[in-house]
mmCIF file of C-alpha atoms and ligand atoms in Angstrom:
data_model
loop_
_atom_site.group_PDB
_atom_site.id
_atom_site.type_symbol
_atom_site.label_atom_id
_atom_site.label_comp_id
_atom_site.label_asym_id
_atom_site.label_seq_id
_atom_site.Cartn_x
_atom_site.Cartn_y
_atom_site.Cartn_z
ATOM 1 C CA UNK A 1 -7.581 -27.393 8.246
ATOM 2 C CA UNK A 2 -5.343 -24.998 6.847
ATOM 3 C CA UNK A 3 -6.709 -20.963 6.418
ATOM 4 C CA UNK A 4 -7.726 -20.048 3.031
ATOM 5 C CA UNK A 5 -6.669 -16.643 1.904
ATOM 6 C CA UNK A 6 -8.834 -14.299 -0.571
ATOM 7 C CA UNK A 7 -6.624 -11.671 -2.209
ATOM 8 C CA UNK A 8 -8.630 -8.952 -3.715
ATOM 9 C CA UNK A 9 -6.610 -6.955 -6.177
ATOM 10 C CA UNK A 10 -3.634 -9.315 -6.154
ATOM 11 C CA UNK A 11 -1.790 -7.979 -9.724
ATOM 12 C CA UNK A 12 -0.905 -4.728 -8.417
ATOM 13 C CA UNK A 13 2.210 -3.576 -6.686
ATOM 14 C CA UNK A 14 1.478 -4.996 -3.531
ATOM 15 C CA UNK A 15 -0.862 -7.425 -4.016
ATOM 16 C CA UNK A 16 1.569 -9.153 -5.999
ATOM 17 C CA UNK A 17 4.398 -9.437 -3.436
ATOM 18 C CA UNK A 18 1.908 -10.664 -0.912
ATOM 19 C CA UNK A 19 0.946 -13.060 -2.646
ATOM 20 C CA UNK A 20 3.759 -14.934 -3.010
ATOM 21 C CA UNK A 21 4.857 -14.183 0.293
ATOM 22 C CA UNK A 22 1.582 -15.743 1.635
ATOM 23 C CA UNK A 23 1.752 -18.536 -0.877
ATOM 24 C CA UNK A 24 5.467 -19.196 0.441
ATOM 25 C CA UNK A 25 4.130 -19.199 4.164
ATOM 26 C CA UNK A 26 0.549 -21.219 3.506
ATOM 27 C CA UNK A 27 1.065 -22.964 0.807
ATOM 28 C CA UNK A 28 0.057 -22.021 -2.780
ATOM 29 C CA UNK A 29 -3.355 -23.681 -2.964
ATOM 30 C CA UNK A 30 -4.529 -21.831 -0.030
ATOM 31 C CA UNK A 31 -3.655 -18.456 -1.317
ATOM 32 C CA UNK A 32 -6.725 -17.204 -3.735
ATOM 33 C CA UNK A 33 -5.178 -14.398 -6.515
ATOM 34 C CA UNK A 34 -7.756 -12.366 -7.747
ATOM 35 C CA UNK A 35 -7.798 -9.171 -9.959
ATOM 36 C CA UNK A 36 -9.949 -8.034 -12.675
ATOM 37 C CA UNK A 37 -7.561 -8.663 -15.442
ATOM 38 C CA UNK A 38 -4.877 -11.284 -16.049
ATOM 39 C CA UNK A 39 -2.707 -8.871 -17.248
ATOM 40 C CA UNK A 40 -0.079 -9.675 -14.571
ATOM 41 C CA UNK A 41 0.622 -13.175 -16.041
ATOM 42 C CA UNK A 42 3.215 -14.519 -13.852
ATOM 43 C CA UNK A 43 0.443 -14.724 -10.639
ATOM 44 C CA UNK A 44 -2.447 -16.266 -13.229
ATOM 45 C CA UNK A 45 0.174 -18.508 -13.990
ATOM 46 C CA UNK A 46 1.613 -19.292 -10.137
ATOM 47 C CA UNK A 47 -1.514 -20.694 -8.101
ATOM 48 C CA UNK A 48 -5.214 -20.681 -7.750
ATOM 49 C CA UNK A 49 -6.713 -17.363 -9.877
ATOM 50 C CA UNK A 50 -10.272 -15.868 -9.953
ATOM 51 C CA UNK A 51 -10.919 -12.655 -12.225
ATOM 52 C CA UNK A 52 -12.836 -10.769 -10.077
ATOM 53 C CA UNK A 53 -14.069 -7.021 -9.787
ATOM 54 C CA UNK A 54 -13.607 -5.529 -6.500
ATOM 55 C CA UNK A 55 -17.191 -3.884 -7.281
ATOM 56 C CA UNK A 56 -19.262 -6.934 -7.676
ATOM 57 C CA UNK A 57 -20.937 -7.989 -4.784
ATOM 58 C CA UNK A 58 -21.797 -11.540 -5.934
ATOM 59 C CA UNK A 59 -18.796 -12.447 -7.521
ATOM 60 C CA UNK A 60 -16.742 -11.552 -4.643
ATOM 61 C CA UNK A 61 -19.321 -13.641 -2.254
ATOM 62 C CA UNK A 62 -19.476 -16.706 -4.522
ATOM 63 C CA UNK A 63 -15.482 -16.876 -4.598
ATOM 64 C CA UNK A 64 -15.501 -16.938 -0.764
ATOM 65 C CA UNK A 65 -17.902 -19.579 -0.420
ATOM 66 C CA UNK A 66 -16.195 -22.100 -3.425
ATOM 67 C CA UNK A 67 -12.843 -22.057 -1.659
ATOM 68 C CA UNK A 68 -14.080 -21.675 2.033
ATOM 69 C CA UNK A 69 -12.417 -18.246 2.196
ATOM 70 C CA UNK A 70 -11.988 -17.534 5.553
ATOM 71 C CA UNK A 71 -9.837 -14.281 5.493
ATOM 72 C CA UNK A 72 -9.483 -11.681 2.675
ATOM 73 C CA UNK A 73 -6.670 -9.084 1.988
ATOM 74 C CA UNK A 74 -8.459 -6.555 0.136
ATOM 75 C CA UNK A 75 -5.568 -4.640 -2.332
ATOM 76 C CA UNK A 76 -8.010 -2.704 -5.233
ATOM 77 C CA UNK A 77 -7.878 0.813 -5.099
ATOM 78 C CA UNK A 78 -7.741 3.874 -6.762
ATOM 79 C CA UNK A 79 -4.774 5.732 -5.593
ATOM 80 C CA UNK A 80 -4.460 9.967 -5.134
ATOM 81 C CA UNK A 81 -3.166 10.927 -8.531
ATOM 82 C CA UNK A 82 -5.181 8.772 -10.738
ATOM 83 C CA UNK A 83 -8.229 9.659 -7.866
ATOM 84 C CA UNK A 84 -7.981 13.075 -8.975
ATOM 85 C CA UNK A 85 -8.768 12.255 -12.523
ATOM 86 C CA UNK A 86 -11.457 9.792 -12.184
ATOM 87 C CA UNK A 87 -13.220 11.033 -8.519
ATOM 88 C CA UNK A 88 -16.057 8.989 -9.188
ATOM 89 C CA UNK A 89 -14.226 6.143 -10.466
ATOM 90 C CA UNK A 90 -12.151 6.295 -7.382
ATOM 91 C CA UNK A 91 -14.747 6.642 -4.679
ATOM 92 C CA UNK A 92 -16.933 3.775 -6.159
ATOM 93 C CA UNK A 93 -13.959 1.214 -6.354
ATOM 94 C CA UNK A 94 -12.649 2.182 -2.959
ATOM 95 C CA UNK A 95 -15.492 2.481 -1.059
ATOM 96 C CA UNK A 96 -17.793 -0.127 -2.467
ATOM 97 C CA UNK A 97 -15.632 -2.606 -2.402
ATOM 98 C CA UNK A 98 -14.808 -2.285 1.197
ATOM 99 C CA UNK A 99 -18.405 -2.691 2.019
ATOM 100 C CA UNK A 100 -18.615 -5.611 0.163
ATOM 101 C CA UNK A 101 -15.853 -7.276 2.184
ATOM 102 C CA UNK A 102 -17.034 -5.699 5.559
ATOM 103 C CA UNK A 103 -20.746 -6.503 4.691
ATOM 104 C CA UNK A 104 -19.405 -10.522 3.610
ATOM 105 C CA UNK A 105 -17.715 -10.667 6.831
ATOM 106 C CA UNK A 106 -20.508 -9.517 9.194
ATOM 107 C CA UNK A 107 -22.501 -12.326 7.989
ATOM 108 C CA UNK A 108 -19.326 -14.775 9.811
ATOM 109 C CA UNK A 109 -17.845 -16.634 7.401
ATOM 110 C CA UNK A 110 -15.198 -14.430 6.964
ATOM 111 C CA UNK A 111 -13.081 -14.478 10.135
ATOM 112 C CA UNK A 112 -10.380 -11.790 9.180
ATOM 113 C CA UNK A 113 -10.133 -8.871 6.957
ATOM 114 C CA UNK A 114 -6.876 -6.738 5.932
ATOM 115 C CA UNK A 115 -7.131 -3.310 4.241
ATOM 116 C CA UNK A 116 -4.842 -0.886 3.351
ATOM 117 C CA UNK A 117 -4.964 2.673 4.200
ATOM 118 C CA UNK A 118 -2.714 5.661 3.631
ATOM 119 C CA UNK A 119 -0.152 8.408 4.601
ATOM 120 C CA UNK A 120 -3.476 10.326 2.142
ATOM 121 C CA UNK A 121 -5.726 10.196 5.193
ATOM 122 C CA UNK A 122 -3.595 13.362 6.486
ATOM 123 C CA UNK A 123 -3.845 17.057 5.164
ATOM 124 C CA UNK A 124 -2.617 20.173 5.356
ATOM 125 C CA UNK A 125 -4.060 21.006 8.521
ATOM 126 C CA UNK A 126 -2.180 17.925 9.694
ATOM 127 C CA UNK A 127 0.866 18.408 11.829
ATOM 128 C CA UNK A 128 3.629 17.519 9.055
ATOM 129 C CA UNK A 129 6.742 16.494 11.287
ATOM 130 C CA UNK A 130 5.840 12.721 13.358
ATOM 131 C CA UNK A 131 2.499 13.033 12.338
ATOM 132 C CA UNK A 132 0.714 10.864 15.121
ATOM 133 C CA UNK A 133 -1.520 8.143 15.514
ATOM 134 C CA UNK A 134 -4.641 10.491 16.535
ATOM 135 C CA UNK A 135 -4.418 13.737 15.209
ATOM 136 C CA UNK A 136 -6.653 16.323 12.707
ATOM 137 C CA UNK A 137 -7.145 14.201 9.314
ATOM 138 C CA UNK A 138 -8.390 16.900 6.781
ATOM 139 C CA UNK A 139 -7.413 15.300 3.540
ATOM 140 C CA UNK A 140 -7.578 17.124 0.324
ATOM 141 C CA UNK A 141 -8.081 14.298 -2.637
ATOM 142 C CA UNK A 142 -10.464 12.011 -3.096
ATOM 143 C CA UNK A 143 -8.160 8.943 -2.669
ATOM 144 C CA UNK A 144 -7.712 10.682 1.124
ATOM 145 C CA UNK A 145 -11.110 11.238 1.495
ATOM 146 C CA UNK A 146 -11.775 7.231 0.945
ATOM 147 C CA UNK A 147 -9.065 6.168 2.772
ATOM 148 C CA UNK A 148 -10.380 8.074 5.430
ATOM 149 C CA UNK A 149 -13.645 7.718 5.759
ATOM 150 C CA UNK A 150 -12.978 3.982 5.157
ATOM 151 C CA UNK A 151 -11.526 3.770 8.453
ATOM 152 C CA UNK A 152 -14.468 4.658 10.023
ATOM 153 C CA UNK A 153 -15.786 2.315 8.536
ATOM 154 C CA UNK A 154 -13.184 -0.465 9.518
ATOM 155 C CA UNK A 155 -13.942 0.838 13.358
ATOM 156 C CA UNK A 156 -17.570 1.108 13.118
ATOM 157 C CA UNK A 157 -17.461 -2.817 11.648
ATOM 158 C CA UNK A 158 -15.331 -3.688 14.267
ATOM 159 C CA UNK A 159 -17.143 -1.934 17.332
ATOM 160 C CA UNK A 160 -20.505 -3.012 16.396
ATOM 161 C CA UNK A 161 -20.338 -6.242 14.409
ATOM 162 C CA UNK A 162 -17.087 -7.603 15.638
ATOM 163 C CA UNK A 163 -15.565 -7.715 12.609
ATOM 164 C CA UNK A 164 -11.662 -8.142 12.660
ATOM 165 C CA UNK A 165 -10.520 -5.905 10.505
ATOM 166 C CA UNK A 166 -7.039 -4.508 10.399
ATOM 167 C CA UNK A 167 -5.451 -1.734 8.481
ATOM 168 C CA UNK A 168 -1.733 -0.080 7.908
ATOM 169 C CA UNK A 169 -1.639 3.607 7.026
ATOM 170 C CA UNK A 170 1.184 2.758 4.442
ATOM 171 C CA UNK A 171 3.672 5.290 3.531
ATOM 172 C CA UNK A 172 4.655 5.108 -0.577
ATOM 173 C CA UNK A 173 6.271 1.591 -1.139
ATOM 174 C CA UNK A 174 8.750 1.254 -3.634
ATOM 175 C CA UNK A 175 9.649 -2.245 -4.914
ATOM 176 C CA UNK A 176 11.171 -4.014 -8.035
ATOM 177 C CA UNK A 177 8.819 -6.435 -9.253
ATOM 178 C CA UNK A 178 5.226 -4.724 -9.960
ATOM 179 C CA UNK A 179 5.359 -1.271 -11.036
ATOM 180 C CA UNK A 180 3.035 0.813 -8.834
ATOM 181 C CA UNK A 181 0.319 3.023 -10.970
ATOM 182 C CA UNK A 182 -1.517 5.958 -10.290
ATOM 183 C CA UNK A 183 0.371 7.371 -7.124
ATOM 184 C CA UNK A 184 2.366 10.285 -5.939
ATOM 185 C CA UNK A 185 4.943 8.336 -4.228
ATOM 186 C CA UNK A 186 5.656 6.845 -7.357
ATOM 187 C CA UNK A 187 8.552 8.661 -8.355
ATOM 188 C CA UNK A 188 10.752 7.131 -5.826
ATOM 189 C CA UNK A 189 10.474 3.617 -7.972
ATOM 190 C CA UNK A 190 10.479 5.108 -11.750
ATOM 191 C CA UNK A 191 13.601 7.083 -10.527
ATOM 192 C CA UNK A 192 15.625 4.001 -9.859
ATOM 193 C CA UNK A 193 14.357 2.313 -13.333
ATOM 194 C CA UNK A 194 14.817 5.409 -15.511
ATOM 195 C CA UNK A 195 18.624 5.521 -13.725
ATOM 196 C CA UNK A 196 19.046 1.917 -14.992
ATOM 197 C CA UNK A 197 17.826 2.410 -18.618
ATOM 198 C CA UNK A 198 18.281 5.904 -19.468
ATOM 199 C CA UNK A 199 20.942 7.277 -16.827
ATOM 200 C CA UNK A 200 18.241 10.566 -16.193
ATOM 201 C CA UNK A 201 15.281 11.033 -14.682
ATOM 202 C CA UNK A 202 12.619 14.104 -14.686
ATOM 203 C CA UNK A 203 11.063 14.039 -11.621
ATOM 204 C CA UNK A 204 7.296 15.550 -11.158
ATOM 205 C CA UNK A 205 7.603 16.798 -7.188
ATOM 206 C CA UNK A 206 10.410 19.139 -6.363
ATOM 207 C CA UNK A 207 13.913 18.551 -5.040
ATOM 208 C CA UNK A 208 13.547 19.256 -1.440
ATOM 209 C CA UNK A 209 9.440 17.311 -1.145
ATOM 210 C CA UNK A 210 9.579 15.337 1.995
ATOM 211 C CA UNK A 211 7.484 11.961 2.404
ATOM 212 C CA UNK A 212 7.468 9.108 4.345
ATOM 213 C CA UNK A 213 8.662 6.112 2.235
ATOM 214 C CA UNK A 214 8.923 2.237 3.210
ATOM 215 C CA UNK A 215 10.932 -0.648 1.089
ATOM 216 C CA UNK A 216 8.098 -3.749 -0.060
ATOM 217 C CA UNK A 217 10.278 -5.983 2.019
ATOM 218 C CA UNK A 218 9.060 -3.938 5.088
ATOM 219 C CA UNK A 219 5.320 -3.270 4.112
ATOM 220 C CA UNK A 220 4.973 -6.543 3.309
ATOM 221 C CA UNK A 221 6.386 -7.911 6.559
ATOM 222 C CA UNK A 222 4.465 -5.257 8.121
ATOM 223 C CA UNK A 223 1.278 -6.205 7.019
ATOM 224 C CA UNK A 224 1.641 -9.860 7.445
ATOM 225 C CA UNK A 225 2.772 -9.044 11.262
ATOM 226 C CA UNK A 226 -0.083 -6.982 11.653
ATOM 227 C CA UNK A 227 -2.286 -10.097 10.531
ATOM 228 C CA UNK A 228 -0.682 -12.240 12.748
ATOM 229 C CA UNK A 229 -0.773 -10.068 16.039
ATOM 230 C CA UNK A 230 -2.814 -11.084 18.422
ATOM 231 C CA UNK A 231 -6.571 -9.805 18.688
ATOM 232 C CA UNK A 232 -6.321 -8.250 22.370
ATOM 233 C CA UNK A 233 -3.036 -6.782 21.461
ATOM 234 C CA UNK A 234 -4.476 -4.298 19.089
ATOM 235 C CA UNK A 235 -5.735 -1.309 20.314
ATOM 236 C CA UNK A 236 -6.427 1.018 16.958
ATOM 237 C CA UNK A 237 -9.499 -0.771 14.524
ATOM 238 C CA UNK A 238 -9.387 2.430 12.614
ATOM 239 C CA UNK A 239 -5.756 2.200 11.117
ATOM 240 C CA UNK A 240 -2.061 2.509 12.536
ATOM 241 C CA UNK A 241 0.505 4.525 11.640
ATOM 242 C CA UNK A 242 3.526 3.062 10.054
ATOM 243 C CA UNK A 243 6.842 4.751 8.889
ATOM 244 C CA UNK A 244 10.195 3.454 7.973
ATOM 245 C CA UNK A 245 11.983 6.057 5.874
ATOM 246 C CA UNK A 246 11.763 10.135 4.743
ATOM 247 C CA UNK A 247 13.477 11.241 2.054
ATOM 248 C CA UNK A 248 13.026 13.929 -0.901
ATOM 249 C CA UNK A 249 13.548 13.553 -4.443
ATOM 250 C CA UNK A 250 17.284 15.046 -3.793
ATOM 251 C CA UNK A 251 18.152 12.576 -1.557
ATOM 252 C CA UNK A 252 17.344 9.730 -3.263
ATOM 253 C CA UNK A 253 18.894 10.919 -6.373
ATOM 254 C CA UNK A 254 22.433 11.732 -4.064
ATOM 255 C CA UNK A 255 21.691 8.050 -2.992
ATOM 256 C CA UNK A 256 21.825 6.509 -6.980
ATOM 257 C CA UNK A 257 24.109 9.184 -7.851
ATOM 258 C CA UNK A 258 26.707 7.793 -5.226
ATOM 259 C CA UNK A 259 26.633 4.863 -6.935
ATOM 260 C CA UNK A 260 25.834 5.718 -10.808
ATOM 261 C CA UNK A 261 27.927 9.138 -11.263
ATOM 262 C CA UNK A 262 27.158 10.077 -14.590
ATOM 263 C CA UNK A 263 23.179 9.563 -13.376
ATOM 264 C CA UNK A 264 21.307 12.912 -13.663
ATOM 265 C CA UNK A 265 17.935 14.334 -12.303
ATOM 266 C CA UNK A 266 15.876 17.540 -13.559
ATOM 267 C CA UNK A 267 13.043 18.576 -11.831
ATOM 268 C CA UNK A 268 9.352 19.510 -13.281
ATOM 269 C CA UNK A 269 6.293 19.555 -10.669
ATOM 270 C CA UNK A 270 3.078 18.550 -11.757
ATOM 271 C CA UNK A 271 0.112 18.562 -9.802
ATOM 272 C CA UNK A 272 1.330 15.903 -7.761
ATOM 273 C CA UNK A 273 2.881 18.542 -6.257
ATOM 274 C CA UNK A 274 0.025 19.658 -4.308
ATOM 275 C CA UNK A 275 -0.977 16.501 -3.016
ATOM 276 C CA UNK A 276 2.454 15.680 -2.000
ATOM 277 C CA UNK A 277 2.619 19.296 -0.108
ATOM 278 C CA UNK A 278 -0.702 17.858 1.797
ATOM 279 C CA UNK A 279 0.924 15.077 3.116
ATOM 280 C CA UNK A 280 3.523 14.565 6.029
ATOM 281 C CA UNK A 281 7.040 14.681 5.726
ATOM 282 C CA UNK A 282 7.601 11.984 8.427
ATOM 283 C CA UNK A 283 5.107 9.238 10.700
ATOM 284 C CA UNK A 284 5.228 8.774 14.081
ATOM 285 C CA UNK A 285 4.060 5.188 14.760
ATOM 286 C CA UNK A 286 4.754 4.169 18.049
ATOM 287 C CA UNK A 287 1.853 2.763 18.508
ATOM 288 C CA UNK A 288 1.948 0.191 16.279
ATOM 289 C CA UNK A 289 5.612 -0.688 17.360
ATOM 290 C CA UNK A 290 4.489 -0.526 20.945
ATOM 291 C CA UNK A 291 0.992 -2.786 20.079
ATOM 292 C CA UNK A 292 2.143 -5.431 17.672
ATOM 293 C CA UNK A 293 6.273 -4.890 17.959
ATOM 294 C CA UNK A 294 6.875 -3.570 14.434
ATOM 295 C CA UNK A 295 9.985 -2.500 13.677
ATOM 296 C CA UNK A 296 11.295 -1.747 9.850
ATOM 297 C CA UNK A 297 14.926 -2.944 8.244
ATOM 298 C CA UNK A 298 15.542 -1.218 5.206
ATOM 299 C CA UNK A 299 17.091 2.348 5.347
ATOM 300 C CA UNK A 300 17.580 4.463 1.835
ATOM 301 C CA UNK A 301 20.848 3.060 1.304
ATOM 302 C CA UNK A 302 19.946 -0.721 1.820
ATOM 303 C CA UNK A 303 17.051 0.000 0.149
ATOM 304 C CA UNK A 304 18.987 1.922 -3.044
ATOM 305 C CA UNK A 305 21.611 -1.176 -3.536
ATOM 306 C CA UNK A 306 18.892 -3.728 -3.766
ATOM 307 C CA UNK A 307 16.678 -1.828 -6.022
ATOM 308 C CA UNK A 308 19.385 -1.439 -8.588
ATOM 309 C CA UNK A 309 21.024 -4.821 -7.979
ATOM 310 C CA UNK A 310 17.764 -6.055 -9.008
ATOM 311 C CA UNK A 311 16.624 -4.255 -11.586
ATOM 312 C CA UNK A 312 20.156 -4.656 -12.835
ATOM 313 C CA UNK A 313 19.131 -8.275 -13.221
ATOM 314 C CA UNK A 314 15.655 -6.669 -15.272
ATOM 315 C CA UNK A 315 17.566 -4.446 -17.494
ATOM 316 C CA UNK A 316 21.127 -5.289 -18.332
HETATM 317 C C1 LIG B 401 -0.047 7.299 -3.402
HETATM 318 O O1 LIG B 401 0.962 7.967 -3.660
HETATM 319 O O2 LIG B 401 -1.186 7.609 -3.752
HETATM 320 C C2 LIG B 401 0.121 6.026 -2.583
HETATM 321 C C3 LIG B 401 -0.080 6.278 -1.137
HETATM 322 C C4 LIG B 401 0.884 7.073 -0.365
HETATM 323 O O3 LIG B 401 -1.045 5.812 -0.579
HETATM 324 N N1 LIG B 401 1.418 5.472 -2.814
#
């Protein structure tokens, strides 16, 4: 019998990709889409959809048992700028629904659980440069504070209830397809879009802002890998570590700029400044290359010719 996959929060910028990546590698009436709005029409559209809030207990419980679920990928969050606006909002979504899916699982019919964590679960007190796997984690928004605390959570699930839950600590993603929301990383996606359309870009963290960046391509393979590792092979329950790329805004401009000239940047930080200044500037995750082989393929440059060869395609 094949595996039937639950994906909680499936219209958003990941969710989406993995989706059809799963649905490619299962089959599409295994994969289960599942947000709380059909706004993203071309998933409703693609396979088997449930509307379902990430906060409601029941509703996520009742879709597990129709289709037999026996492993979810929980996507719904809050993310750190958006976090800072709506605290509760964010806490509540992030951390409830997590329970939900740990709490579903204990009782065994779920077998396997993925959940996203987050370059956020670091602070300033953080060592900034190869930030490793087990190090101070003194994070400064709410988003971080979730992420965090989630994975002790994820552990605790693990070590006492035998849950198997796994977790990436991703680095901003930038993709093509699904626009990301509510983020501080997100600049390094409306960047190439707003060079496409309008030829400039104002860009809310400063020129010379370090972070640890990953192309979807990677995260998703990433995350699927991770999924597919086997269980004695994995030695963190908490989250790993995964990096690909750093770059600042001024480096990923010089990137486009090599290949649109007349493209232009100005530069006005908001306070996604701050949180950005909490984070690292680069990842150190040997672990998870050492544990489950990982290994990333996109650098900025690969990464900057498919993003505007595609949204080429989008646009023009
Ligand atoms: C954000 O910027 O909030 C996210 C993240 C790094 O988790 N992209």
């Amino acid at each position: 019998m094949s595996s039937k996959i639950l994906i909680i929060g499936a219209g958003g910028q990941i969710g989406s990709e993995l989706t059809t990546k799963l649905r490619e590698a299962h089959g599409t009436e295994n994969i289960i889409a599942s947000d709380i709005n059909t706004r993203n029409l071309d998933l409703v559209n693609s396979g088997p959809f449930e509307i379902i809030d990430a906060k409601n207990f029941n509703a996520i419980k009742d879709c597990c048992k129709h289709y037999n679920i026996d492993t979810v990928y929980l996507m719904a969050a809050l993310l750190s700028a958006t976090g800072e606006k709506y605290p509760m909002e964010a806490w509540d979504l992030n951390m409830n629904s997590l329970f939900h899916v740990l709490n579903i699982a204990k009782g065994g019919t779920i077998q396997k659980v993925y959940w996203p964590s987050s370059i956020a679960v670091f602070g300033p007190t953080t060592p900034r440069d190869h930030t490793p796997q087990h190090t101070t984690c003194e994070p400064t928004t709410v988003y971080g504070i979730t992420k965090q605390v989630g994975e002790r959570w994820c552990e605790y699930y693990h070590k006492k209830y035998g849950v198997d839950v796994r977790s990436l600590r991703y680095p901003g993603i930038i993709s093509h397809k699904t626009m990301p929301g509510g983020g501080t990383t997100d600049y390094a996606v409306e960047i190439y879009h707003e060079a496409i359309k309008n030829g400039k870009y104002e860009c809310f963290l400063s020129e010379n802002t370090s972070l640890p960046m990953m192309f979807m391509d990677d995260a998703i393979k990433a995350t699927i890998d991770l999924m597919q590792a086997p269980a004695e092979g994995l030695t963190i329950r908490s989250s790993y570590n995964l990096s690909a790329i750093s770059f600042t805004p001024k480096d990923i401009y010089e990137s486009i700029k090599s290949r649109i000239p007349e493209f232009k940047i100005t530069y006005q930080p908001d306070f996604r400044q701050t949180i950005a200044d909490s984070w690292p500037s680069s990842i150190d995750d040997s672990v998870a290359r050492q544990d489950w082989k990982w290994q990333h393929s996109f650098d900025l440059d690969t990464m900057t010719d498919t993003m505007l060869s595609e949204l080429k395609k989008k646009y023009l």
